Tab-separated table of C-alpha atoms in Angstrom:
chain	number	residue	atom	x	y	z
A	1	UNK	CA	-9.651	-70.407	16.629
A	2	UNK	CA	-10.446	-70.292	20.259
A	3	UNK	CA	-9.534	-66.674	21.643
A	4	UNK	CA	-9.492	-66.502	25.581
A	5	UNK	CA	-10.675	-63.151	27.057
A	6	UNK	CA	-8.833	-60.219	27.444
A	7	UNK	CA	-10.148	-57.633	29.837
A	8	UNK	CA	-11.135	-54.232	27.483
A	9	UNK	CA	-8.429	-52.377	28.944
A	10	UNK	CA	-5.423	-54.840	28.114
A	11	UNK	CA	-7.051	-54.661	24.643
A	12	UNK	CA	-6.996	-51.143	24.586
A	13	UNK	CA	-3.574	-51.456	25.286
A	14	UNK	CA	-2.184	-53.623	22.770
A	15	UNK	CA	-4.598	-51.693	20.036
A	16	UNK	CA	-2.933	-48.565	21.215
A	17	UNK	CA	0.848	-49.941	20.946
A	18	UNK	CA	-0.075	-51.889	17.421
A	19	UNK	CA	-1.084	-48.294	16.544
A	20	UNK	CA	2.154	-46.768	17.678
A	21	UNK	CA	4.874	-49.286	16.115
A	22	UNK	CA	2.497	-48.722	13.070
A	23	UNK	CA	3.465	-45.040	13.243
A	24	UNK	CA	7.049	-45.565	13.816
A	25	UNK	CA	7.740	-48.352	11.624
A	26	UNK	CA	5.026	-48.916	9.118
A	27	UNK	CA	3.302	-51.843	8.434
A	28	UNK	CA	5.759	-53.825	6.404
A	29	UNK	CA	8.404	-53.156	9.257
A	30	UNK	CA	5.812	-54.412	11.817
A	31	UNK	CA	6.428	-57.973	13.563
A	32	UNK	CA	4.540	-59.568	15.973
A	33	UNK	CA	8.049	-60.085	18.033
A	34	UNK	CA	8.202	-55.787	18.302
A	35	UNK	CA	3.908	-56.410	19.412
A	36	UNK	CA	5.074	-58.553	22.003
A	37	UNK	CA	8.058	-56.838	23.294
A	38	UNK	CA	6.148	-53.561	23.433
A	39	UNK	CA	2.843	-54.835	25.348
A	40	UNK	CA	4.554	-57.692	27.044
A	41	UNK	CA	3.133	-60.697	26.397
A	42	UNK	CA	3.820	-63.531	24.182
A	43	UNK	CA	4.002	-64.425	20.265
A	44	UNK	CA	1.524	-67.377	20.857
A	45	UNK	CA	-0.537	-65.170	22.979
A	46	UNK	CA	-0.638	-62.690	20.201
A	47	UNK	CA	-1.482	-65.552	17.679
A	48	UNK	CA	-4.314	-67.079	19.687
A	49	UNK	CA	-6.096	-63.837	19.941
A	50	UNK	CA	-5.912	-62.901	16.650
A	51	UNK	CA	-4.511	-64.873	14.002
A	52	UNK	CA	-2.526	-62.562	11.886
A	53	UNK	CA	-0.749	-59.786	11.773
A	54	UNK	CA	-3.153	-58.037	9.275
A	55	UNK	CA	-6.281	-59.276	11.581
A	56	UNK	CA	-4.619	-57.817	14.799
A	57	UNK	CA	-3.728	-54.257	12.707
A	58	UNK	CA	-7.522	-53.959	11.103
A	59	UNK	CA	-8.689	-54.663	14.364
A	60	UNK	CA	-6.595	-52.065	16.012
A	61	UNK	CA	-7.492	-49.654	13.444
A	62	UNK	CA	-11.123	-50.654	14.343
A	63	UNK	CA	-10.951	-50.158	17.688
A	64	UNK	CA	-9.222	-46.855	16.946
A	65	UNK	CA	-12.349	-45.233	15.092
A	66	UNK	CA	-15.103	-46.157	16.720
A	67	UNK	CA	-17.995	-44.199	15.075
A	68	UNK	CA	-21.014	-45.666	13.417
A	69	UNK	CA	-22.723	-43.711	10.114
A	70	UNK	CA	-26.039	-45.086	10.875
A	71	UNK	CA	-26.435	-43.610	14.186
A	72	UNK	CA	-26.248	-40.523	12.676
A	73	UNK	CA	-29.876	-39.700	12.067
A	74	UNK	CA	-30.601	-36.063	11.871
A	75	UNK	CA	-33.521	-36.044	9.538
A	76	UNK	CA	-31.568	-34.412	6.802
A	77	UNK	CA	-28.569	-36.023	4.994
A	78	UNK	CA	-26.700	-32.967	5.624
A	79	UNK	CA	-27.389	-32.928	8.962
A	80	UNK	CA	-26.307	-37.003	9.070
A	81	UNK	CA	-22.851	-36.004	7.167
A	82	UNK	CA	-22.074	-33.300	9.529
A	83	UNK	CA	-23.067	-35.444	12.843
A	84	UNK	CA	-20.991	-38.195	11.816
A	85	UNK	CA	-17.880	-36.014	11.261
A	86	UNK	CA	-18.638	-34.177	14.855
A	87	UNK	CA	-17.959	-37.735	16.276
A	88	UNK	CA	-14.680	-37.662	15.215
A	89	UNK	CA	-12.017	-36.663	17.298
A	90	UNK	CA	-10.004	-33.870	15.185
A	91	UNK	CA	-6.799	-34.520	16.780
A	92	UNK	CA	-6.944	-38.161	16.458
A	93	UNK	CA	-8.075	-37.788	12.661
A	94	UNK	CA	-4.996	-35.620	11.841
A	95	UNK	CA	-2.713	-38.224	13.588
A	96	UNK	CA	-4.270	-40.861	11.854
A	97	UNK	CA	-4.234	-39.136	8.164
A	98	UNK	CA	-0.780	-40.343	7.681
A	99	UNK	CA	-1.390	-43.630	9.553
A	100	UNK	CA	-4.462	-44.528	7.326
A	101	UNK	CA	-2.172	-43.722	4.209
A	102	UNK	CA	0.440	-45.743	4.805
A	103	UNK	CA	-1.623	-49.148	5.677
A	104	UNK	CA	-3.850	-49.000	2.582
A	105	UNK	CA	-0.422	-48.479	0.620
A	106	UNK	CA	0.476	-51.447	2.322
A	107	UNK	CA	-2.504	-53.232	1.592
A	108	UNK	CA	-1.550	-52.873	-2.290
A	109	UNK	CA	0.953	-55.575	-2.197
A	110	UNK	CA	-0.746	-57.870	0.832
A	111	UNK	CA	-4.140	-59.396	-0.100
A	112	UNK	CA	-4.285	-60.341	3.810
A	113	UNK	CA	-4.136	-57.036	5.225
A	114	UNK	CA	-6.234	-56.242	2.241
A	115	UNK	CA	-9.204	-58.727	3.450
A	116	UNK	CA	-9.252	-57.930	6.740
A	117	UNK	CA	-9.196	-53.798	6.231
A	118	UNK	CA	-12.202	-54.686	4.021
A	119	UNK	CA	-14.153	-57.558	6.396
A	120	UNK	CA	-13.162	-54.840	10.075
A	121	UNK	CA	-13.045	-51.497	8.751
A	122	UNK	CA	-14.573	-50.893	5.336
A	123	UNK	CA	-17.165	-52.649	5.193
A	124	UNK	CA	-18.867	-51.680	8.730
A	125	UNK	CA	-18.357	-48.306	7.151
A	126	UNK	CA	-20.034	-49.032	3.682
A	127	UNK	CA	-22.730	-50.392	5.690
A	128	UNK	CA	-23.518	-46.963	7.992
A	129	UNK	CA	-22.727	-45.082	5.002
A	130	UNK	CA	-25.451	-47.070	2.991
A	131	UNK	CA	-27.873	-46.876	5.356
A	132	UNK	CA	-27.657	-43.140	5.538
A	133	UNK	CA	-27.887	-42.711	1.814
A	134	UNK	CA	-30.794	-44.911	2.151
A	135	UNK	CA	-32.452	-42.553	4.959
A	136	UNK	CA	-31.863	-39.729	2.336
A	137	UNK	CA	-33.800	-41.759	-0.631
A	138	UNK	CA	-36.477	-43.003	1.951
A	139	UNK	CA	-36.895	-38.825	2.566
A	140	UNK	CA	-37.177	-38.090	-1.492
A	141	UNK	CA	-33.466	-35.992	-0.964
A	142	UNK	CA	-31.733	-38.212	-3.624
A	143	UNK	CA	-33.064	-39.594	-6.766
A	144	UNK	CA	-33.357	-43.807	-5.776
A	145	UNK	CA	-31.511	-43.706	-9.675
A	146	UNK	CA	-28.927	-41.283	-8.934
A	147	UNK	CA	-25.637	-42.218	-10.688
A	148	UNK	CA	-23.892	-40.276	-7.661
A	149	UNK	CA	-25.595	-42.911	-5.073
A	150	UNK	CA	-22.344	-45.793	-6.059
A	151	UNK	CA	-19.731	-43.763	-5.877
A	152	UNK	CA	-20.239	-41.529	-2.616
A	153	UNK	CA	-18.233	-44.201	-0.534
A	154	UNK	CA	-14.946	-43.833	-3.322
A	155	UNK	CA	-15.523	-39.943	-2.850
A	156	UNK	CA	-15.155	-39.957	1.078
A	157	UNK	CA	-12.234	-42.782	0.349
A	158	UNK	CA	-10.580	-40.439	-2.006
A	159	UNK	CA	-10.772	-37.128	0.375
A	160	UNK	CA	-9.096	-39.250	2.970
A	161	UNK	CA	-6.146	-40.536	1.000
A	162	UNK	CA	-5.714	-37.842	-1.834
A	163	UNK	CA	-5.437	-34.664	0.556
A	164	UNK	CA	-1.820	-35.432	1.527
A	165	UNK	CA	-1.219	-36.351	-2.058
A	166	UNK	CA	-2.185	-33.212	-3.953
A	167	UNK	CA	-1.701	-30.682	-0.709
A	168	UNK	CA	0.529	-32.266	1.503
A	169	UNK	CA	-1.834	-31.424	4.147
A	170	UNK	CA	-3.385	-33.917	6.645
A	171	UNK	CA	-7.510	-34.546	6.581
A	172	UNK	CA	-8.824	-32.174	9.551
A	173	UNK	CA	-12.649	-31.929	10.169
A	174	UNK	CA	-13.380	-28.643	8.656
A	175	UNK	CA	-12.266	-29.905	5.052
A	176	UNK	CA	-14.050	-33.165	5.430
A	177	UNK	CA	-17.457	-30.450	6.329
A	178	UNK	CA	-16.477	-28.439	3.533
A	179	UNK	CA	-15.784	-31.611	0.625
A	180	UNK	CA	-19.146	-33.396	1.628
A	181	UNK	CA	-20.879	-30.190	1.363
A	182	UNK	CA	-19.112	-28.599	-1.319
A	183	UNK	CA	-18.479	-32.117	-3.147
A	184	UNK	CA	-20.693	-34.847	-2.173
A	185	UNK	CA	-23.995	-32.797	-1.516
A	186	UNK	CA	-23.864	-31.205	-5.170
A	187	UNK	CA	-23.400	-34.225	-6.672
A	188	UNK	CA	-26.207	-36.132	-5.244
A	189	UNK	CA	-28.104	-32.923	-5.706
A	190	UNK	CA	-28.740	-32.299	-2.869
């Protein structure tokens, strides 16, 4: 599909108001018609540039969290935990706590949305997250065998979506510091 060029900022803008009517509506509630009324521009326009609703919400969400594991590189995979999470704006993880809940529950019942949360956001994540974990083998940290090592990426998943769940809180950055260092850490043994 041939997608003509938007300038970054127009992008920005139609990221940001995907992100919004995602807030206020939810994603099941969320047309492409309420897109296009909101940033002004057309359906087809819409369409062209990204195919899908679920491609033009993963995509927003993308744009939305723009840090990269693997350039965290500290030397320790402590340190590398802890960098990553300083790149992350605390207000703008608390806003998007609820945000982030909502589209994966969505996501349950759409294997659209589902493929393209996996193909833009998860698995650019897996792969920084892998590569760090790697770094930390590489260094003797962890164990190359360590059970731990396949299910750190469902641990950081599960602090992100059960928080809410069991606390009714929203995920800020000092519990995400205190359940990789208090949780993830130990069980790699490190």
């Amino acid at each position: 599909m041939a997608r003509t060029r938007l300038t970054p900022e127009r992008e920005g803008e139609l990221y940001a108001a995907v992100l919004d009517l995602l807030r206020e509506v939810g994603y099941d509630a969320l047309t492409m018609d309420a897109v296009a009324a909101r940033t002004r521009s057309s359906k087809a326009t819409l369409y062209r540039q990204w195919g899908s609703k679920p491609q033009l919400v993963a995509r927003a969400l993308r744009q939305d969290k723009p840090v990269a594991l693997a350039s965290a590189d500290t030397g320790s995979l402590r340190g590398d935990f802890h960098a990553a999470l300083d790149l992350v704006d605390p207000c703008q993880l608390e806003k998007d706590s609820a945000l982030l809940r909502g589209v994966a529950h969505a996501a349950h019942g759409n294997p659209d949305l589902l493929q393209a949360l996996r193909e833009l956001l998860l698995e650019p994540e897996m792969t920084g997250l892998e590569t760090m974990l790697r770094r930390a083998v590489e260094r003797g940290e962890v164990r190359p065998d360590h059970p731990a090592l396949k299910y750190v990426t469902h641990m950081l998943i599960g602090a992100y979506l059960t928080r809410w769940l069991i606390e009714e809180r929203p995920v800020e950055h000092a519990y995400l510091i205190d359940y990789v260092d208090s949780v993830i850490l130990p069980a790699l043994g490190v």
